[in-house]
CSV table of C-alpha atoms in Angstrom, one decimal:
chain,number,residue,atom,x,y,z
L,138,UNK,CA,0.0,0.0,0.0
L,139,UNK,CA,1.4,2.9,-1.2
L,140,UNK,CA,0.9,5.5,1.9
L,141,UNK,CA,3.3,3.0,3.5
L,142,UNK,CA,5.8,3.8,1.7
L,143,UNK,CA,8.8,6.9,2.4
L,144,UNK,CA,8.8,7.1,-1.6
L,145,UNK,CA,6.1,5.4,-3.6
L,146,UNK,CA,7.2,7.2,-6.5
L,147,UNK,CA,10.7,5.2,-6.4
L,148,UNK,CA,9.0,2.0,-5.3
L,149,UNK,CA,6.7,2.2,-8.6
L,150,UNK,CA,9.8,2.3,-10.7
L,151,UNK,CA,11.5,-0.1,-8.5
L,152,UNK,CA,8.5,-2.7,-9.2
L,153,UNK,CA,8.7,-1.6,-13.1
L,154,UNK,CA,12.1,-2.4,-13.3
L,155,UNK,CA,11.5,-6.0,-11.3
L,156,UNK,CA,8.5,-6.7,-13.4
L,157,UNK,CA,8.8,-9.9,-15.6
L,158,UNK,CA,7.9,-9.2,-19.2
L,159,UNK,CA,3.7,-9.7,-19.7
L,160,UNK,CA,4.0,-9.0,-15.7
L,161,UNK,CA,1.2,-7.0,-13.8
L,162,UNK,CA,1.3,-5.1,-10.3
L,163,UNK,CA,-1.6,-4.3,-8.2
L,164,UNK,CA,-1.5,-0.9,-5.6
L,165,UNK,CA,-3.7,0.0,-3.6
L,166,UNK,CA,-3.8,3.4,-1.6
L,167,UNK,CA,-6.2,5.8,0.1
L,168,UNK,CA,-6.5,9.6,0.1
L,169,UNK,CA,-6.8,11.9,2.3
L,170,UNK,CA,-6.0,9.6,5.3
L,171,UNK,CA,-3.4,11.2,7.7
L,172,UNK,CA,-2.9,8.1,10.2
L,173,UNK,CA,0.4,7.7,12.2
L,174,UNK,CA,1.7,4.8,10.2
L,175,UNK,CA,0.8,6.6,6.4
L,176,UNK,CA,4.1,8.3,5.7
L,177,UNK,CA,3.1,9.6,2.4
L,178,UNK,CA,-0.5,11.6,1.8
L,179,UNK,CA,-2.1,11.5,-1.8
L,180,UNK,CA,-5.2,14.3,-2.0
L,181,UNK,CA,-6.6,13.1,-5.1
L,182,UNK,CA,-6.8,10.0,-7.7
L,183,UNK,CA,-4.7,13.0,-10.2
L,184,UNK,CA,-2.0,12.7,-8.3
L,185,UNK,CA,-1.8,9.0,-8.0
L,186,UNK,CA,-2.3,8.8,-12.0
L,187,UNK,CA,0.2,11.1,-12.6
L,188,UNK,CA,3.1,9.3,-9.9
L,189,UNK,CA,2.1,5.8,-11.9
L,190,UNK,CA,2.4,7.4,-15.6
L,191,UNK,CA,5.7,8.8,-14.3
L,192,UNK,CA,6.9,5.5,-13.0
L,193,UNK,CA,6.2,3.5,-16.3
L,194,UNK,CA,3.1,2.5,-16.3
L,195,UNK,CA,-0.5,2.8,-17.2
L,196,UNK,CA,-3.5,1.3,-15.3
L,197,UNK,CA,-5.1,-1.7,-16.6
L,198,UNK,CA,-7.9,-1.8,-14.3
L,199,UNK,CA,-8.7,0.1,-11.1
L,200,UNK,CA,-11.4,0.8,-8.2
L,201,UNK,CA,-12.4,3.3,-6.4
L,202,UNK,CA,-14.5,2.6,-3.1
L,203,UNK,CA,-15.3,6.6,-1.7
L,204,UNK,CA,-16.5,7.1,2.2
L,205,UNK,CA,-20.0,5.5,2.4
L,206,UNK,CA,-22.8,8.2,0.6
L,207,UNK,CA,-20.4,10.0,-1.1
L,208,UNK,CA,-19.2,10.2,-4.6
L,209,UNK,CA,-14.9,9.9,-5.3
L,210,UNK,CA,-15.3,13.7,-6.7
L,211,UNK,CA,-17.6,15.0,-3.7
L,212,UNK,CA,-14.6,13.1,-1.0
L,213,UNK,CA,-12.0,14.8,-2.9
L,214,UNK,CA,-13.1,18.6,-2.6
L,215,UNK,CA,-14.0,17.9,1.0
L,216,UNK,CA,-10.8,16.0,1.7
L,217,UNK,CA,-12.9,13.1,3.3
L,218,UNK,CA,-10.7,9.2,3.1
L,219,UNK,CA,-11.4,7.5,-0.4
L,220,UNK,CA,-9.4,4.1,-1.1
L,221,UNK,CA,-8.6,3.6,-4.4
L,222,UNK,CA,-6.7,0.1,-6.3
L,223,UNK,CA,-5.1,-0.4,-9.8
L,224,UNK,CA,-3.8,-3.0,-11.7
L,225,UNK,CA,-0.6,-1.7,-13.5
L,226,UNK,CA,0.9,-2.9,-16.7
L,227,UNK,CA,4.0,-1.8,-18.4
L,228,UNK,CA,3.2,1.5,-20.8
C-alpha cells in the first residue's frame, strides 16, 4: 500500500524495473488519510495517476470505493478518506 511507503514514486519504478515481461502489479492506496503509520499523503486520484504514468506505467484496471454516501469527486473537494486500487501494466 502505497501511503506505507517513504517514496512510492521510487518504489513504482522499482517494481517496473523488477516486473517480468507480460507482468502485472496491483496498488492500492487511500487519500486523504493522515494516520500515524501513512508516511506519504495523496489528496486526489490525479496525483496518483500522474506518480504511476511517471513510473512507467498505465492502469489496466482500477477501483475506487469513496467514504460511504459520497461520490470519489464529492470526497475529494471535501478532503474526506477515499481508497482507491489499480492494476498496473507496463506503458
Amino acid at each position: 500500500v502505497l501511503e506505507h511507503v517513504e517514496h512510492p514514486d521510487a518504489f513504482l519504478r522499482k517494481a517496473r524495473e523488477l516486473l517480468r515481461p507480460g507482468g502485472r502489479v496491483y496498488v492500492s492506496t487511500c487519500l486523504n488519510a493522515p494516520e500515524p503509520d501513512h508516511i506519504y499523503l495523496f489528496s486526489t486520484r490525479a496525483e496518483v495517476a500522474q506518480m504511476i504514468r511517471a513510473s512507467g506505467f498505465s492502469v489496466e484496471d482500477e477501483a475506487c470505493l469513496p467514504y460511504e454516501g459520497r461520490t470519489a469527486e464529492l470526497c475529494e473537494a471535501e478532503r474526506l478518506p477515499v481508497n482507491v486500487a489499480y492494476i498496473l501494466k507496463p506503458s
